[in-house]
Amino acid sequence: MSTPSVPDNRARAFCAALAEETSGMSAGSWRMLDTVASRMRLGFFEVEAIAKDCARRGWTQLAADTVRLKEEGRAVVLQGRRA
């Protein structure tokens, strides 16, 4: 089994932080990117780049400065919790 890359780890951490912000894994709830940035203790632009990566992966949906966790992202978080 291969080790996840840094972008993979950051994308998974973003989904986990977003899940925590949306009351324990509720897919579909929108949150501000700056709220997730604060939870991750990262800068806004860094988190914005990670959010765009997650959206390309199909894990989140991004609209302006807000983001929501899709079912695919929720599954990624749950998979990480089982590992």
XYZ file of N, CA, C and O in Angstrom:
332
model
N 0.844 -1.174 0.000
C 0.000 0.000 0.000
C 0.893 1.241 0.000
O 1.838 1.338 0.766
N 0.578 2.216 -0.873
C 1.407 3.412 -0.983
C 1.000 4.464 0.048
O -0.132 4.489 0.524
N 1.940 5.328 0.375
C 1.703 6.411 1.316
C 1.003 7.553 0.587
O 1.418 7.920 -0.511
N -0.067 8.137 1.181
C -0.746 9.259 0.532
C 0.194 10.451 0.359
O 1.068 10.688 1.196
N 0.019 11.187 -0.717
C 0.836 12.371 -0.976
C 0.410 13.518 -0.067
O -0.657 13.478 0.565
N 1.221 14.555 -0.017
C 0.893 15.734 0.784
C -0.432 16.346 0.316
O -1.299 16.639 1.149
N -0.654 16.532 -1.006
C -1.957 17.066 -1.419
C -3.126 16.165 -0.993
O -4.180 16.667 -0.598
N -2.945 14.852 -1.063
C -3.998 13.934 -0.612
C -4.279 14.134 0.871
O -5.440 14.214 1.288
N -3.235 14.205 1.668
C -3.401 14.384 3.114
C -4.088 15.704 3.433
O -4.946 15.770 4.311
N -3.700 16.762 2.734
C -4.293 18.078 2.984
C -5.767 18.094 2.573
O -6.604 18.669 3.261
N -6.074 17.450 1.454
C -7.460 17.390 0.995
C -8.312 16.601 1.987
O -9.440 16.999 2.314
N -7.782 15.502 2.483
C -8.511 14.705 3.474
C -8.686 15.487 4.783
O -9.755 15.449 5.402
N -7.647 16.208 5.188
C -7.733 17.031 6.411
C -8.762 18.146 6.239
O -9.501 18.477 7.176
N -8.833 18.718 5.037
C -9.824 19.750 4.760
C -11.235 19.184 4.902
O -12.090 19.783 5.545
N -11.472 18.020 4.308
C -12.792 17.388 4.402
C -13.141 17.076 5.857
O -14.284 17.264 6.278
N -12.163 16.628 6.623
C -12.403 16.328 8.041
C -12.751 17.605 8.803
O -13.684 17.612 9.628
N -12.030 18.691 8.550
C -12.317 19.966 9.217
C -13.699 20.478 8.817
O -14.456 20.967 9.660
N -14.043 20.346 7.547
C -15.357 20.777 7.080
C -16.451 19.927 7.721
O -17.489 20.449 8.128
N -16.207 18.640 7.847
C -17.180 17.757 8.506
C -17.393 18.182 9.957
O -18.526 18.204 10.447
N -16.322 18.541 10.637
C -16.440 18.992 12.027
C -17.230 20.293 12.118
O -18.008 20.488 13.047
N -17.040 21.162 11.142
C -17.756 22.437 11.119
C -19.231 22.259 10.789
O -20.036 23.131 11.085
N -19.583 21.156 10.157
C -20.974 20.941 9.750
C -21.654 19.921 10.653
O -22.367 19.038 10.187
N -21.416 20.051 11.923
C -22.102 19.239 12.932
C -22.013 17.743 12.692
O -23.026 17.063 12.553
N -20.808 17.255 12.611
C -20.610 15.820 12.583
C -21.061 15.111 11.343
O -21.928 14.249 11.392
N -20.518 15.500 10.215
C -20.678 14.741 8.986
C -21.956 15.026 8.210
O -22.350 14.246 7.366
N -22.618 16.098 8.463
C -23.819 16.422 7.710
C -23.427 16.928 6.322
O -22.939 18.039 6.176
N -23.628 16.098 5.328
C -23.315 16.509 3.952
C -24.325 17.563 3.516
O -25.494 17.501 3.868
N -23.859 18.535 2.769
C -24.750 19.538 2.210
C -24.786 20.864 2.923
O -25.281 21.833 2.379
N -24.285 20.967 4.140
C -24.292 22.232 4.876
C -23.136 23.106 4.402
O -22.003 22.662 4.338
N -23.443 24.343 4.075
C -22.427 25.282 3.578
C -21.713 25.957 4.740
O -22.319 26.281 5.753
N -20.411 26.196 4.558
C -19.602 26.918 5.536
C -18.684 27.887 4.797
O -18.288 27.643 3.660
N -18.331 28.954 5.475
C -17.391 29.931 4.923
C -15.982 29.337 4.932
O -15.611 28.635 5.882
N -15.217 29.617 3.889
C -13.846 29.118 3.820
C -12.998 29.634 4.975
O -12.153 28.903 5.491
N -13.214 30.882 5.387
C -12.400 31.413 6.478
C -12.666 30.673 7.795
O -11.780 30.555 8.637
N -13.867 30.126 7.963
C -14.183 29.331 9.149
C -13.376 28.035 9.141
O -12.817 27.634 10.165
N -13.307 27.393 7.984
C -12.535 26.154 7.861
C -11.043 26.463 8.007
O -10.306 25.715 8.651
N -10.602 27.580 7.441
C -9.199 27.993 7.565
C -8.824 28.171 9.025
O -7.757 27.743 9.470
N -9.716 28.775 9.771
C -9.470 28.990 11.191
C -9.359 27.656 11.930
O -8.463 27.459 12.752
N -10.250 26.735 11.635
C -10.214 25.411 12.272
C -8.916 24.685 11.931
O -8.339 24.001 12.770
N -8.445 24.823 10.688
C -7.226 24.137 10.258
C -5.959 24.900 10.647
O -4.856 24.403 10.467
N -6.133 26.124 11.138
C -5.009 26.999 11.490
C -4.099 27.262 10.282
O -2.873 27.202 10.360
N -4.759 27.542 9.152
C -4.063 27.873 7.913
C -4.601 29.192 7.395
O -5.673 29.644 7.800
N -3.873 29.791 6.465
C -4.316 31.028 5.847
C -5.446 30.798 4.857
O -5.624 29.698 4.331
N -6.202 31.867 4.597
C -7.352 31.771 3.709
C -6.979 31.263 2.326
O -7.634 30.367 1.789
N -5.939 31.837 1.724
C -5.597 31.478 0.356
C -5.092 30.044 0.245
O -5.335 29.359 -0.746
N -4.422 29.578 1.266
C -3.977 28.186 1.285
C -5.183 27.246 1.350
O -5.259 26.256 0.611
N -6.129 27.583 2.208
C -7.335 26.764 2.328
C -8.182 26.856 1.061
O -8.780 25.867 0.629
N -8.211 28.005 0.440
C -8.947 28.151 -0.811
C -8.377 27.218 -1.879
O -9.131 26.565 -2.613
N -7.058 27.119 -1.955
C -6.422 26.219 -2.919
C -6.759 24.758 -2.611
O -7.038 23.967 -3.525
N -6.753 24.409 -1.341
C -7.106 23.037 -0.946
C -8.576 22.767 -1.286
O -8.917 21.689 -1.781
N -9.445 23.741 -1.036
C -10.872 23.593 -1.337
C -11.091 23.376 -2.836
O -11.924 22.552 -3.234
N -10.340 24.092 -3.650
C -10.452 23.910 -5.107
C -9.996 22.509 -5.510
O -10.610 21.886 -6.377
N -8.944 22.016 -4.870
C -8.483 20.650 -5.124
C -9.563 19.644 -4.738
O -9.855 18.711 -5.484
N -10.181 19.841 -3.595
C -11.254 18.937 -3.143
C -12.445 18.978 -4.104
O -13.060 17.943 -4.375
N -12.757 20.160 -4.615
C -13.862 20.285 -5.573
C -13.526 19.530 -6.867
O -14.393 18.853 -7.431
N -12.268 19.633 -7.319
C -11.846 18.886 -8.526
C -11.955 17.381 -8.304
O -12.253 16.627 -9.221
N -11.722 16.959 -7.088
C -11.813 15.531 -6.753
C -13.269 15.072 -6.611
O -13.534 13.876 -6.509
N -14.193 16.029 -6.550
C -15.599 15.696 -6.391
C -16.027 15.502 -4.948
O -17.105 14.981 -4.670
N -15.198 15.940 -4.000
C -15.470 15.756 -2.579
C -16.258 16.910 -1.981
O -16.925 16.742 -0.963
N -16.142 18.097 -2.578
C -16.822 19.284 -2.069
C -17.409 20.058 -3.236
O -17.092 19.797 -4.399
N -18.245 21.023 -2.891
C -18.746 21.977 -3.870
C -18.367 23.358 -3.368
O -18.583 23.671 -2.189
N -17.801 24.162 -4.241
C -17.296 25.484 -3.878
C -18.124 26.537 -4.597
O -18.394 26.410 -5.794
N -18.550 27.562 -3.882
C -19.284 28.679 -4.468
C -18.830 29.951 -3.770
O -19.070 30.121 -2.571
N -18.152 30.796 -4.528
C -17.570 32.031 -3.984
C -16.661 31.673 -2.813
O -15.736 30.899 -2.986
N -16.937 32.178 -1.628
C -16.103 31.898 -0.452
C -16.764 30.896 0.487
O -16.458 30.863 1.683
N -17.669 30.078 -0.048
C -18.330 29.066 0.761
C -18.092 27.683 0.154
O -17.809 27.544 -1.032
N -18.222 26.678 0.993
C -17.951 25.309 0.566
C -18.905 24.362 1.298
O -19.332 24.650 2.409
N -19.256 23.276 0.620
C -20.065 22.250 1.284
C -19.461 20.898 1.007
O -18.866 20.657 -0.044
N -19.612 19.994 1.948
C -19.121 18.633 1.833
C -20.145 17.811 1.063
O -21.329 17.820 1.394
N -19.695 17.140 0.008
C -20.571 16.249 -0.741
C -20.482 14.850 -0.135
O -19.625 14.578 0.702
N -21.364 13.972 -0.533
C -21.352 12.600 -0.016
C -20.001 11.926 -0.249
O -19.531 11.163 0.588
N -19.371 12.218 -1.384
C -18.064 11.636 -1.688
C -17.016 12.073 -0.670
O -16.170 11.290 -0.249
N -17.061 13.341 -0.254
C -16.151 13.851 0.765
C -16.437 13.261 2.121
O -15.529 12.954 2.898
N -17.696 13.083 2.419
C -18.098 12.445 3.673
C -17.552 11.023 3.740
O -17.039 10.587 4.765
N -17.606 10.324 2.616
C -17.083 8.953 2.560
C -15.575 8.936 2.792
O -15.049 8.039 3.456
N -14.871 9.939 2.271
C -13.419 10.040 2.466
C -13.101 10.193 3.950
O -12.195 9.553 4.472
N -13.865 11.034 4.640
C -13.646 11.251 6.074
C -13.934 9.977 6.843
O -13.150 9.572 7.715
N -15.041 9.324 6.528
C -15.379 8.081 7.222
C -14.332 7.010 6.988
O -13.970 6.273 7.910
N -13.818 6.933 5.777
C -12.762 5.958 5.453
C -11.514 6.244 6.290
O -10.879 5.337 6.807
N -11.164 7.505 6.443
C -10.002 7.893 7.240
C -10.171 7.555 8.718
O -9.214 7.221 9.402
N -11.377 7.633 9.207
C -11.648 7.334 10.614
C -11.568 5.840 10.882
O -11.283 5.428 11.984
N -11.826 5.040 9.863
C -11.749 3.586 10.025
C -10.324 3.065 9.950
O -10.017 2.013 10.468
N -9.469 3.834 9.257
C -8.081 3.387 9.051
C -7.248 3.469 10.311
O -7.540 4.056 11.262
